Tab-separated table of C-alpha atoms and ligand atoms in Angstrom:
chain	number	residue	atom	x	y	z
A	1	UNK	CA	-63.939	-6.258	-16.141
A	2	UNK	CA	-64.122	-3.704	-18.910
A	3	UNK	CA	-63.411	-0.030	-18.268
A	4	UNK	CA	-67.131	0.612	-18.858
A	5	UNK	CA	-68.130	-1.881	-16.149
A	6	UNK	CA	-65.469	-0.386	-13.883
A	7	UNK	CA	-66.951	3.078	-14.412
A	8	UNK	CA	-70.389	1.867	-13.315
A	9	UNK	CA	-69.274	-0.108	-10.278
A	10	UNK	CA	-66.692	2.535	-9.405
A	11	UNK	CA	-69.272	5.309	-9.329
A	12	UNK	CA	-71.488	3.166	-7.111
A	13	UNK	CA	-68.550	2.499	-4.791
A	14	UNK	CA	-67.602	6.158	-4.510
A	15	UNK	CA	-71.203	6.768	-3.471
A	16	UNK	CA	-70.926	3.913	-0.978
A	17	UNK	CA	-67.774	5.354	0.623
A	18	UNK	CA	-69.304	8.852	0.731
A	19	UNK	CA	-72.480	7.460	2.344
A	20	UNK	CA	-70.352	5.486	4.796
A	21	UNK	CA	-68.495	8.612	5.884
A	22	UNK	CA	-71.804	10.465	6.267
A	23	UNK	CA	-73.371	7.828	8.471
A	24	UNK	CA	-70.233	7.148	10.528
A	25	UNK	CA	-71.558	8.895	13.665
A	26	UNK	CA	-74.529	6.507	13.784
A	27	UNK	CA	-72.384	3.340	13.737
A	28	UNK	CA	-70.984	1.579	16.834
A	29	UNK	CA	-67.351	2.736	17.028
A	30	UNK	CA	-65.856	-0.605	18.015
A	31	UNK	CA	-66.830	-3.615	15.960
A	32	UNK	CA	-69.207	-5.706	18.069
A	33	UNK	CA	-68.734	-9.002	16.197
A	34	UNK	CA	-67.536	-12.221	17.817
A	35	UNK	CA	-64.404	-13.947	16.487
A	36	UNK	CA	-65.193	-15.934	13.340
A	37	UNK	CA	-68.485	-14.146	12.632
A	38	UNK	CA	-67.256	-12.459	9.469
A	39	UNK	CA	-65.410	-15.510	8.174
A	40	UNK	CA	-68.571	-17.578	8.621
A	41	UNK	CA	-70.372	-15.491	5.998
A	42	UNK	CA	-67.971	-16.598	3.278
A	43	UNK	CA	-68.034	-19.922	1.434
A	44	UNK	CA	-65.011	-22.149	1.972
A	45	UNK	CA	-64.544	-22.683	-1.761
A	46	UNK	CA	-63.337	-19.917	-4.079
A	47	UNK	CA	-65.788	-18.953	-6.830
A	48	UNK	CA	-65.454	-21.240	-9.832
A	49	UNK	CA	-67.108	-18.709	-12.122
A	50	UNK	CA	-66.437	-14.980	-12.046
A	51	UNK	CA	-68.726	-12.045	-12.796
A	52	UNK	CA	-70.079	-11.719	-9.270
A	53	UNK	CA	-68.414	-8.517	-8.132
A	54	UNK	CA	-71.706	-6.601	-8.083
A	55	UNK	CA	-73.005	-9.136	-5.549
A	56	UNK	CA	-69.900	-8.696	-3.408
A	57	UNK	CA	-70.348	-4.926	-3.473
A	58	UNK	CA	-73.985	-5.315	-2.466
A	59	UNK	CA	-72.837	-7.480	0.461
A	60	UNK	CA	-70.476	-4.838	1.885
A	61	UNK	CA	-73.062	-3.486	4.326
A	62	UNK	CA	-73.953	-6.859	5.789
A	63	UNK	CA	-70.778	-8.878	5.384
A	64	UNK	CA	-68.061	-6.323	6.068
A	65	UNK	CA	-69.313	-3.253	7.940
A	66	UNK	CA	-70.213	-5.121	11.161
A	67	UNK	CA	-66.596	-6.261	11.290
A	68	UNK	CA	-65.148	-2.781	10.984
A	69	UNK	CA	-63.928	-0.681	13.902
A	70	UNK	CA	-64.435	2.853	12.699
A	71	UNK	CA	-61.144	4.696	13.063
A	72	UNK	CA	-62.533	7.789	11.345
A	73	UNK	CA	-65.542	7.953	13.690
A	74	UNK	CA	-65.756	11.232	15.660
A	75	UNK	CA	-65.993	9.182	18.886
A	76	UNK	CA	-62.864	7.146	18.148
A	77	UNK	CA	-60.583	7.786	21.140
A	78	UNK	CA	-58.658	4.498	21.104
A	79	UNK	CA	-54.990	3.788	20.270
A	80	UNK	CA	-54.025	6.813	18.140
A	81	UNK	CA	-55.744	8.863	15.434
A	82	UNK	CA	-55.457	7.104	12.105
A	83	UNK	CA	-57.169	9.561	9.835
A	84	UNK	CA	-57.740	8.820	6.196
A	85	UNK	CA	-58.993	11.930	4.461
A	86	UNK	CA	-61.298	11.457	1.510
A	87	UNK	CA	-58.746	13.287	-0.643
A	88	UNK	CA	-56.234	10.650	0.304
A	89	UNK	CA	-58.755	7.913	-0.547
A	90	UNK	CA	-58.973	9.417	-4.029
A	91	UNK	CA	-55.184	9.499	-4.252
A	92	UNK	CA	-55.064	5.786	-3.480
A	93	UNK	CA	-57.711	5.186	-6.124
A	94	UNK	CA	-55.542	6.898	-8.719
A	95	UNK	CA	-52.435	5.035	-7.548
A	96	UNK	CA	-54.247	1.711	-7.821
A	97	UNK	CA	-55.747	2.690	-11.158
A	98	UNK	CA	-52.334	3.531	-12.556
A	99	UNK	CA	-50.932	0.321	-11.115
A	100	UNK	CA	-47.440	1.747	-11.325
A	101	UNK	CA	-44.384	0.269	-9.597
A	102	UNK	CA	-42.113	2.961	-8.222
A	103	UNK	CA	-39.101	0.866	-7.349
A	104	UNK	CA	-36.788	2.795	-9.657
A	105	UNK	CA	-37.050	6.253	-11.140
A	106	UNK	CA	-37.291	4.654	-14.589
A	107	UNK	CA	-40.169	2.330	-13.651
A	108	UNK	CA	-42.377	5.412	-13.235
A	109	UNK	CA	-40.558	8.736	-12.932
A	110	UNK	CA	-43.641	10.487	-11.542
A	111	UNK	CA	-43.784	8.107	-8.572
A	112	UNK	CA	-40.249	9.065	-7.542
A	113	UNK	CA	-40.481	12.764	-8.297
A	114	UNK	CA	-43.852	13.345	-6.636
A	115	UNK	CA	-42.487	11.515	-3.595
A	116	UNK	CA	-39.502	13.880	-3.572
A	117	UNK	CA	-41.817	16.888	-3.783
A	118	UNK	CA	-44.246	15.656	-1.116
A	119	UNK	CA	-41.474	14.687	1.294
A	120	UNK	CA	-39.894	18.100	0.736
A	121	UNK	CA	-43.221	19.764	1.584
A	122	UNK	CA	-43.641	17.652	4.702
A	123	UNK	CA	-40.070	18.425	5.791
A	124	UNK	CA	-40.788	22.145	5.533
A	125	UNK	CA	-44.146	21.755	7.273
A	126	UNK	CA	-42.568	20.190	10.358
A	127	UNK	CA	-39.607	22.575	10.399
A	128	UNK	CA	-36.751	20.170	9.650
A	129	UNK	CA	-33.614	21.550	7.957
A	130	UNK	CA	-32.884	20.694	4.298
A	131	UNK	CA	-30.022	18.357	5.141
A	132	UNK	CA	-32.601	15.856	6.346
A	133	UNK	CA	-33.947	14.112	3.264
A	134	UNK	CA	-37.232	12.209	3.257
A	135	UNK	CA	-38.552	8.985	1.776
A	136	UNK	CA	-41.878	7.203	2.259
A	137	UNK	CA	-41.857	3.884	4.116
A	138	UNK	CA	-44.863	1.731	4.893
A	139	UNK	CA	-44.743	1.995	8.694
A	140	UNK	CA	-42.728	3.418	11.572
A	141	UNK	CA	-41.729	-0.154	12.418
A	142	UNK	CA	-40.026	-0.534	9.048
A	143	UNK	CA	-38.457	2.917	9.324
A	144	UNK	CA	-36.990	2.116	12.732
A	145	UNK	CA	-35.683	-1.242	11.531
A	146	UNK	CA	-34.066	0.577	8.617
A	147	UNK	CA	-32.523	3.091	11.046
A	148	UNK	CA	-31.059	0.384	13.272
A	149	UNK	CA	-29.674	-1.489	10.276
A	150	UNK	CA	-27.958	1.721	9.177
A	151	UNK	CA	-26.654	2.294	12.721
A	152	UNK	CA	-25.325	-1.258	12.855
A	153	UNK	CA	-23.527	-0.936	9.540
A	154	UNK	CA	-22.002	2.426	10.399
A	155	UNK	CA	-20.711	1.169	13.734
A	156	UNK	CA	-19.469	-2.137	12.380
A	157	UNK	CA	-17.713	-0.697	9.337
A	158	UNK	CA	-20.119	-2.481	6.986
A	159	UNK	CA	-19.850	-5.886	8.596
A	160	UNK	CA	-22.720	-7.027	6.325
A	161	UNK	CA	-20.207	-7.226	3.516
A	162	UNK	CA	-18.069	-9.623	5.522
A	163	UNK	CA	-18.888	-11.871	8.432
A	164	UNK	CA	-21.830	-9.762	9.654
A	165	UNK	CA	-22.360	-9.615	13.399
A	166	UNK	CA	-20.768	-13.063	13.668
A	167	UNK	CA	-17.340	-11.490	13.321
A	168	UNK	CA	-16.775	-11.587	17.070
A	169	UNK	CA	-16.093	-7.881	17.516
A	170	UNK	CA	-17.343	-6.058	20.647
A	171	UNK	CA	-21.151	-6.334	20.938
A	172	UNK	CA	-23.087	-3.302	19.705
A	173	UNK	CA	-25.689	-1.881	22.092
A	174	UNK	CA	-28.980	-0.048	21.446
A	175	UNK	CA	-30.637	2.247	24.014
A	176	UNK	CA	-34.220	3.472	24.313
A	177	UNK	CA	-36.524	4.229	27.221
A	178	UNK	CA	-38.677	1.684	29.046
A	179	UNK	CA	-41.626	3.502	27.436
A	180	UNK	CA	-40.361	3.024	23.866
A	181	UNK	CA	-42.767	1.440	21.411
A	182	UNK	CA	-42.498	-2.324	20.924
A	183	UNK	CA	-41.305	-1.682	17.364
A	184	UNK	CA	-37.966	-0.499	18.808
A	185	UNK	CA	-37.371	-3.810	20.542
A	186	UNK	CA	-38.562	-5.666	17.449
A	187	UNK	CA	-36.190	-3.701	15.231
A	188	UNK	CA	-33.238	-4.268	17.580
A	189	UNK	CA	-33.936	-8.000	17.641
A	190	UNK	CA	-34.476	-8.267	13.874
A	191	UNK	CA	-31.331	-6.252	13.187
A	192	UNK	CA	-29.361	-8.842	15.132
A	193	UNK	CA	-28.296	-6.809	18.168
A	194	UNK	CA	-29.784	-9.431	20.507
A	195	UNK	CA	-31.994	-8.813	23.517
A	196	UNK	CA	-28.935	-8.851	25.754
A	197	UNK	CA	-27.741	-5.697	23.995
A	198	UNK	CA	-30.929	-3.675	24.161
A	199	UNK	CA	-31.096	-1.335	27.173
A	200	UNK	CA	-34.506	0.001	28.109
A	201	UNK	CA	-33.546	2.921	30.289
A	202	UNK	CA	-35.717	4.126	33.183
A	203	UNK	CA	-38.014	7.142	32.905
A	204	UNK	CA	-38.963	10.080	35.122
A	205	UNK	CA	-42.319	11.070	36.597
A	206	UNK	CA	-43.382	12.447	33.206
A	207	UNK	CA	-42.432	9.042	31.667
A	208	UNK	CA	-39.573	10.542	29.637
A	209	UNK	CA	-36.154	8.914	29.389
A	210	UNK	CA	-33.766	9.869	32.220
A	211	UNK	CA	-30.529	11.180	30.749
A	212	UNK	CA	-28.575	10.392	33.914
A	213	UNK	CA	-29.598	6.736	33.698
A	214	UNK	CA	-28.788	6.664	29.994
A	215	UNK	CA	-25.319	8.104	30.604
A	216	UNK	CA	-24.754	5.530	33.317
A	217	UNK	CA	-25.862	2.663	31.058
A	218	UNK	CA	-23.526	3.845	28.297
A	219	UNK	CA	-20.625	4.134	30.758
A	220	UNK	CA	-21.310	0.634	32.092
A	221	UNK	CA	-21.315	-0.786	28.585
A	222	UNK	CA	-18.046	0.920	27.746
A	223	UNK	CA	-16.529	-0.459	30.932
A	224	UNK	CA	-17.669	-3.961	29.952
A	225	UNK	CA	-16.067	-3.655	26.532
A	226	UNK	CA	-19.363	-3.238	24.654
A	227	UNK	CA	-19.845	-0.637	21.914
A	228	UNK	CA	-22.700	1.846	22.350
A	229	UNK	CA	-24.229	1.985	18.860
A	230	UNK	CA	-27.656	3.627	18.703
A	231	UNK	CA	-30.026	5.761	20.757
A	232	UNK	CA	-33.734	5.854	20.001
A	233	UNK	CA	-35.468	8.943	21.358
A	234	UNK	CA	-39.252	9.057	21.514
A	235	UNK	CA	-41.024	12.298	20.827
A	236	UNK	CA	-44.452	11.256	22.046
A	237	UNK	CA	-44.365	7.762	23.532
A	238	UNK	CA	-47.243	5.470	22.719
A	239	UNK	CA	-48.665	5.208	26.233
A	240	UNK	CA	-48.509	8.803	27.404
A	241	UNK	CA	-46.938	10.937	24.610
A	242	UNK	CA	-43.908	11.521	26.852
A	243	UNK	CA	-41.090	13.579	25.371
A	244	UNK	CA	-37.571	12.209	25.643
A	245	UNK	CA	-34.758	14.809	25.962
A	246	UNK	CA	-33.673	14.782	22.317
A	247	UNK	CA	-31.001	17.508	22.661
A	248	UNK	CA	-29.327	15.763	25.581
A	249	UNK	CA	-29.464	12.452	23.742
A	250	UNK	CA	-27.983	14.089	20.637
A	251	UNK	CA	-25.125	15.405	22.752
A	252	UNK	CA	-24.440	11.938	24.158
A	253	UNK	CA	-24.748	10.342	20.730
A	254	UNK	CA	-22.200	12.759	19.289
A	255	UNK	CA	-19.822	12.196	22.195
A	256	UNK	CA	-19.784	8.438	21.662
A	257	UNK	CA	-20.313	8.249	17.917
A	258	UNK	CA	-23.765	6.697	18.327
A	259	UNK	CA	-26.613	6.847	15.829
A	260	UNK	CA	-29.563	8.955	17.005
A	261	UNK	CA	-32.972	7.885	15.725
A	262	UNK	CA	-36.057	9.894	16.718
A	263	UNK	CA	-39.401	8.092	16.812
A	264	UNK	CA	-42.173	10.679	16.594
A	265	UNK	CA	-44.717	8.329	15.037
A	266	UNK	CA	-47.742	10.186	16.329
A	267	UNK	CA	-46.275	13.474	17.528
A	268	UNK	CA	-44.492	14.413	14.309
A	269	UNK	CA	-47.760	15.847	13.031
A	270	UNK	CA	-47.854	18.314	15.938
A	271	UNK	CA	-44.634	19.842	14.608
A	272	UNK	CA	-46.694	21.468	11.869
A	273	UNK	CA	-47.331	23.929	14.701
A	274	UNK	CA	-44.234	26.042	15.373
A	275	UNK	CA	-45.300	26.336	19.030
A	276	UNK	CA	-44.881	22.549	19.464
A	277	UNK	CA	-41.344	22.284	18.117
A	278	UNK	CA	-39.731	22.742	21.540
A	279	UNK	CA	-40.939	19.193	22.173
A	280	UNK	CA	-38.229	17.757	19.967
A	281	UNK	CA	-35.575	20.487	20.301
A	282	UNK	CA	-32.309	19.008	19.049
A	283	UNK	CA	-34.006	16.886	16.376
A	284	UNK	CA	-31.929	18.560	13.669
A	285	UNK	CA	-28.930	16.677	15.086
A	286	UNK	CA	-30.543	13.247	14.577
A	287	UNK	CA	-29.261	10.730	12.036
A	288	UNK	CA	-32.796	9.595	11.263
A	289	UNK	CA	-36.361	10.531	12.170
A	290	UNK	CA	-39.650	8.803	11.608
A	291	UNK	CA	-43.187	10.066	11.902
A	292	UNK	CA	-46.417	8.747	10.533
A	293	UNK	CA	-48.521	11.132	8.462
A	294	UNK	CA	-50.897	8.138	8.377
A	295	UNK	CA	-51.740	8.793	11.991
A	296	UNK	CA	-52.843	12.308	12.876
A	297	UNK	CA	-51.972	14.166	9.679
A	298	UNK	CA	-54.719	12.593	7.608
A	299	UNK	CA	-52.844	10.801	4.830
A	300	UNK	CA	-54.289	7.285	4.791
A	301	UNK	CA	-52.268	4.261	5.848
A	302	UNK	CA	-49.574	3.329	4.729
A	303	UNK	CA	-47.520	6.515	4.658
A	304	UNK	CA	-44.638	6.715	7.093
A	305	UNK	CA	-42.222	9.614	6.651
A	306	UNK	CA	-38.582	8.656	7.179
A	307	UNK	CA	-35.912	11.362	7.156
A	308	UNK	CA	-32.173	10.697	7.011
A	309	UNK	CA	-29.107	12.874	7.288
A	310	UNK	CA	-26.949	10.733	5.019
A	311	UNK	CA	-28.942	9.223	2.139
A	312	UNK	CA	-25.762	7.818	0.621
A	313	UNK	CA	-25.181	5.723	3.711
A	314	UNK	CA	-28.791	4.493	3.546
A	315	UNK	CA	-28.374	3.516	-0.100
A	316	UNK	CA	-25.104	1.785	0.651
A	317	UNK	CA	-26.785	-0.336	3.323
A	318	UNK	CA	-29.904	-1.105	1.287
A	319	UNK	CA	-28.635	-1.398	-2.252
A	320	UNK	CA	-27.875	-4.679	-3.935
A	321	UNK	CA	-28.055	-3.252	-7.455
A	322	UNK	CA	-28.414	-6.354	-9.608
A	323	UNK	CA	-27.794	-5.804	-13.305
A	324	UNK	CA	-31.441	-6.177	-14.372
A	325	UNK	CA	-32.421	-3.180	-12.203
A	326	UNK	CA	-29.749	-0.806	-13.523
A	327	UNK	CA	-30.794	2.005	-15.856
A	328	UNK	CA	-29.112	4.742	-17.843
A	329	UNK	CA	-30.303	7.439	-15.401
A	330	UNK	CA	-29.040	5.874	-12.179
A	331	UNK	CA	-26.295	8.455	-11.664
A	332	UNK	CA	-28.694	11.418	-11.635
A	333	UNK	CA	-31.923	10.101	-10.073
A	334	UNK	CA	-33.134	8.588	-6.819
A	335	UNK	CA	-34.031	4.926	-7.032
A	336	UNK	CA	-36.172	4.568	-3.935
A	337	UNK	CA	-35.877	0.770	-3.970
A	338	UNK	CA	-32.460	1.473	-2.428
A	339	UNK	CA	-33.878	3.665	0.356
A	340	UNK	CA	-35.652	0.893	2.238
A	341	UNK	CA	-36.271	-2.824	2.569
A	342	UNK	CA	-38.870	-3.746	-0.111
A	343	UNK	CA	-38.037	-3.618	-3.782
A	344	UNK	CA	-41.584	-3.002	-5.016
A	345	UNK	CA	-43.126	0.354	-4.120
A	346	UNK	CA	-46.645	1.681	-4.527
A	347	UNK	CA	-47.218	5.246	-5.685
A	348	UNK	CA	-48.014	6.347	-2.126
A	349	UNK	CA	-46.952	9.944	-2.694
A	350	UNK	CA	-50.143	10.485	-4.706
A	351	UNK	CA	-52.369	10.278	-1.645
A	352	UNK	CA	-49.947	12.558	0.198
A	353	UNK	CA	-50.132	15.106	-2.597
A	354	UNK	CA	-53.923	14.928	-2.774
A	355	UNK	CA	-54.286	15.268	0.977
A	356	UNK	CA	-51.934	18.232	1.304
A	357	UNK	CA	-53.421	20.205	-1.563
A	358	UNK	CA	-56.921	19.481	-0.293
A	359	UNK	CA	-56.431	20.368	3.382
A	360	UNK	CA	-53.618	22.911	3.161
A	361	UNK	CA	-51.257	23.850	5.978
A	362	UNK	CA	-53.443	26.517	7.565
A	363	UNK	CA	-56.488	24.273	7.972
A	364	UNK	CA	-54.286	21.448	9.221
A	365	UNK	CA	-52.761	23.714	11.830
A	366	UNK	CA	-56.231	24.781	12.957
A	367	UNK	CA	-57.339	21.135	13.233
A	368	UNK	CA	-54.315	20.175	15.322
A	369	UNK	CA	-54.752	23.210	17.575
A	370	UNK	CA	-58.404	22.226	18.003
A	371	UNK	CA	-57.340	18.718	19.116
A	372	UNK	CA	-54.728	20.070	21.528
A	373	UNK	CA	-57.291	22.461	23.014
A	374	UNK	CA	-59.832	19.638	23.376
A	375	UNK	CA	-57.223	17.580	25.244
A	376	UNK	CA	-56.537	20.512	27.587
A	377	UNK	CA	-60.267	20.908	28.172
A	378	UNK	CA	-60.595	17.250	29.139
A	379	UNK	CA	-57.521	17.506	31.349
A	380	UNK	CA	-59.148	20.374	33.231
A	381	UNK	CA	-62.346	18.353	33.716
A	382	UNK	CA	-60.443	15.340	35.019
A	383	UNK	CA	-58.339	17.436	37.375
A	384	UNK	CA	-61.420	19.168	38.737
A	385	UNK	CA	-63.473	16.012	39.303
A	386	UNK	CA	-63.245	14.107	42.564
A	387	UNK	CA	-62.482	10.439	42.112
A	388	UNK	CA	-60.596	10.826	38.847
A	389	UNK	CA	-56.849	10.714	38.566
A	390	UNK	CA	-54.501	11.649	35.747
A	391	UNK	CA	-51.404	9.472	35.396
A	392	UNK	CA	-49.370	11.586	32.984
A	393	UNK	CA	-48.897	15.144	31.724
A	394	UNK	CA	-50.814	16.103	28.589
A	395	UNK	CA	-48.363	17.752	26.186
A	396	UNK	CA	-50.357	16.619	23.154
A	397	UNK	CA	-53.735	14.982	22.601
A	398	UNK	CA	-53.624	11.840	24.760
A	399	UNK	CA	-54.983	11.552	28.303
A	400	UNK	CA	-54.159	8.759	30.728
A	401	UNK	CA	-56.849	8.532	33.371
A	402	UNK	CA	-58.263	6.299	35.970
A	403	UNK	CA	-61.192	6.356	38.320
A	404	UNK	CA	-60.415	5.869	41.989
A	405	UNK	CA	-63.737	5.444	43.787
A	406	UNK	CA	-64.147	6.268	47.484
A	407	UNK	CA	-63.176	3.509	49.905
A	408	UNK	CA	-59.869	1.705	49.940
A	409	UNK	CA	-59.297	-0.366	46.806
A	410	UNK	CA	-56.068	-2.218	46.166
A	411	UNK	CA	-54.345	-2.046	42.748
A	412	UNK	CA	-56.063	-5.226	41.609
A	413	UNK	CA	-59.544	-4.012	42.448
A	414	UNK	CA	-58.764	-0.641	40.863
A	415	UNK	CA	-57.586	-2.407	37.727
A	416	UNK	CA	-60.800	-4.410	37.489
A	417	UNK	CA	-62.879	-1.320	38.142
A	418	UNK	CA	-61.161	0.670	35.377
A	419	UNK	CA	-61.182	-2.241	32.954
A	420	UNK	CA	-64.913	-2.449	33.628
A	421	UNK	CA	-65.349	1.256	32.828
A	422	UNK	CA	-63.494	0.915	29.519
A	423	UNK	CA	-65.436	-2.238	28.652
A	424	UNK	CA	-68.812	-0.614	29.348
A	425	UNK	CA	-67.926	2.475	27.288
A	426	UNK	CA	-66.604	0.411	24.378
A	427	UNK	CA	-69.432	-2.144	24.402
A	428	UNK	CA	-71.940	0.700	24.398
A	429	UNK	CA	-70.695	1.580	20.906
A	430	UNK	CA	-70.921	5.343	21.389
A	431	UNK	CA	-67.197	5.833	22.029
A	432	UNK	CA	-64.034	3.775	21.961
A	433	UNK	CA	-61.163	4.168	24.449
A	434	UNK	CA	-58.126	1.997	25.218
A	435	UNK	CA	-57.587	0.248	28.524
A	436	UNK	CA	-53.859	0.024	29.124
A	437	UNK	CA	-51.316	-0.435	31.908
A	438	UNK	CA	-48.808	2.263	32.807
A	439	UNK	CA	-46.026	1.252	35.193
A	440	UNK	CA	-48.258	-1.304	36.859
A	441	UNK	CA	-51.345	0.904	37.043
A	442	UNK	CA	-54.423	0.079	34.998
A	443	UNK	CA	-55.546	3.176	33.170
A	444	UNK	CA	-57.887	4.348	30.445
A	445	UNK	CA	-56.288	6.123	27.517
A	446	UNK	CA	-58.294	8.744	25.666
A	447	UNK	CA	-56.559	9.671	22.441
A	448	UNK	CA	-58.129	12.677	20.729
A	449	UNK	CA	-57.552	13.546	17.081
A	450	UNK	CA	-59.953	11.876	14.669
A	451	UNK	CA	-60.621	14.481	12.012
A	452	UNK	CA	-64.333	14.634	12.832
A	453	UNK	CA	-63.882	14.898	16.613
A	454	UNK	CA	-65.235	18.184	17.938
A	455	UNK	CA	-65.530	19.504	21.504
A	456	UNK	CA	-69.052	18.041	21.775
A	457	UNK	CA	-67.653	14.549	21.087
A	458	UNK	CA	-65.031	14.999	23.820
A	459	UNK	CA	-67.740	16.200	26.201
A	460	UNK	CA	-69.736	13.075	25.359
A	461	UNK	CA	-66.869	10.636	25.970
A	462	UNK	CA	-66.212	12.317	29.311
A	463	UNK	CA	-69.895	11.901	30.212
A	464	UNK	CA	-69.760	8.259	29.066
A	465	UNK	CA	-66.715	7.589	31.249
A	466	UNK	CA	-68.273	9.146	34.333
A	467	UNK	CA	-71.522	7.338	33.725
A	468	UNK	CA	-69.713	4.007	33.283
A	469	UNK	CA	-67.746	4.651	36.484
A	470	UNK	CA	-71.001	5.047	38.391
A	471	UNK	CA	-72.478	1.815	36.933
A	472	UNK	CA	-70.491	-0.765	38.835
B	501	PLP	N1	-43.709	4.326	17.437
B	501	PLP	C1	-44.672	4.863	18.200
B	501	PLP	C2	-44.318	5.920	19.221
B	501	PLP	C3	-46.005	4.466	18.022
B	501	PLP	O1	-46.953	4.999	18.790
B	501	PLP	C4	-46.308	3.490	17.031
B	501	PLP	C5	-47.686	3.041	16.818
B	501	PLP	O2	-48.596	3.353	17.509
B	501	PLP	C6	-45.256	2.959	16.278
B	501	PLP	C7	-43.975	3.395	16.513
B	501	PLP	C8	-45.497	1.911	15.235
B	501	PLP	O3	-46.116	2.457	14.122
B	501	PLP	P1	-46.352	1.593	12.799
B	501	PLP	O4	-47.673	0.916	12.985
B	501	PLP	O5	-46.375	2.593	11.695
B	501	PLP	O6	-45.251	0.619	12.667
């Protein structure tokens, strides 16, 4: 493709994306296609001759759109907000157009330095102190794996440079709550701690980790000759946005020399509001923190913000430094290839920069306050409506509900009834919610926070839910 052809097709595609965003509200939120339906539209053989991109672009509406679940739809209330602002789309376009690799400072100095600037801005926006230094990772899962690898190496005195965890020393133990995201378990397993050394500690009525149970688990491990190694605190669990007691966990971590990692994948964005920062009080004592600006903040996937207290330790764990990657500037620059697992790095900071200069802190704060207020409005409706039950507090933007119709229903019948409500709402295409199970109870999760979601959209999903509950 020549630059001239690119210009033509590119302009048409920008129009297509803009049109798509304009007509979002008219599209069914959840993709209605059956498994295999999209694949069936494609030939089995790759094209022998090229030059058919214009045809592919023309096929986007028919071949691709039906298979898209619209995360930026104003009636998207499923999973978590995953907003991709149009400014961030343009940032990704520039990053792809430049095609730069940011693995070392030298391989594109702007990629490293803009990342430093953007992560510094984000650190200030969420009120973290300057000793916590940020780097972009692809996902919270990768960030948490990185954190547990660093915890393992600190506790084991860099066993990776010797016999690794095979050395036969006392087993290292990781602790999180029974509400922790599955990525915590995955990271603990991948980092070699072993399932037998992962403790998922019980939670209280608000679904937050119980410090007394954590202290007891640590004491039991010490008594058994195990070595407590890392605590993972959740600020905003996936199911209910529960808030673990970060300060108490920090205290315990310091007492036993454990690593404290804070997972605020969704909730980190709320910390742009000073009035929300009590939710993770004590966070400044953490060894590492992750939150995903690619969720609620509006920077498109994949942009996970990972902050560490000791970048030198991170580099020591991650660096292999082969001769062909060394450059004359290594002593005075950051080579972000050594701040995470992959070597190759996209210029992701560009979309962060574009998004932040386009939205600005004040408008972002207003948007987040709007979402929090909408969640409180829905909470009030649920609490005031006979037959509806709320299964968790609402500190942020997620509601956990279920409908309990009159007449005695056992848990199984209630589960079927609520699954039916979620299915009818989702199949209707006018809203999308997540059916989920919380401590054995089937519930419906309503997660507010798509950029386009206004009060009227929340009123509509509430009406949809009540209507679906009546249609048994
Ligand atoms: N941690 C929490 C609390 C989450 O809610 C999620 C995703 O929903 C994750 C981690 C994983 O995020 P990622 O997809 O960036 O790995």
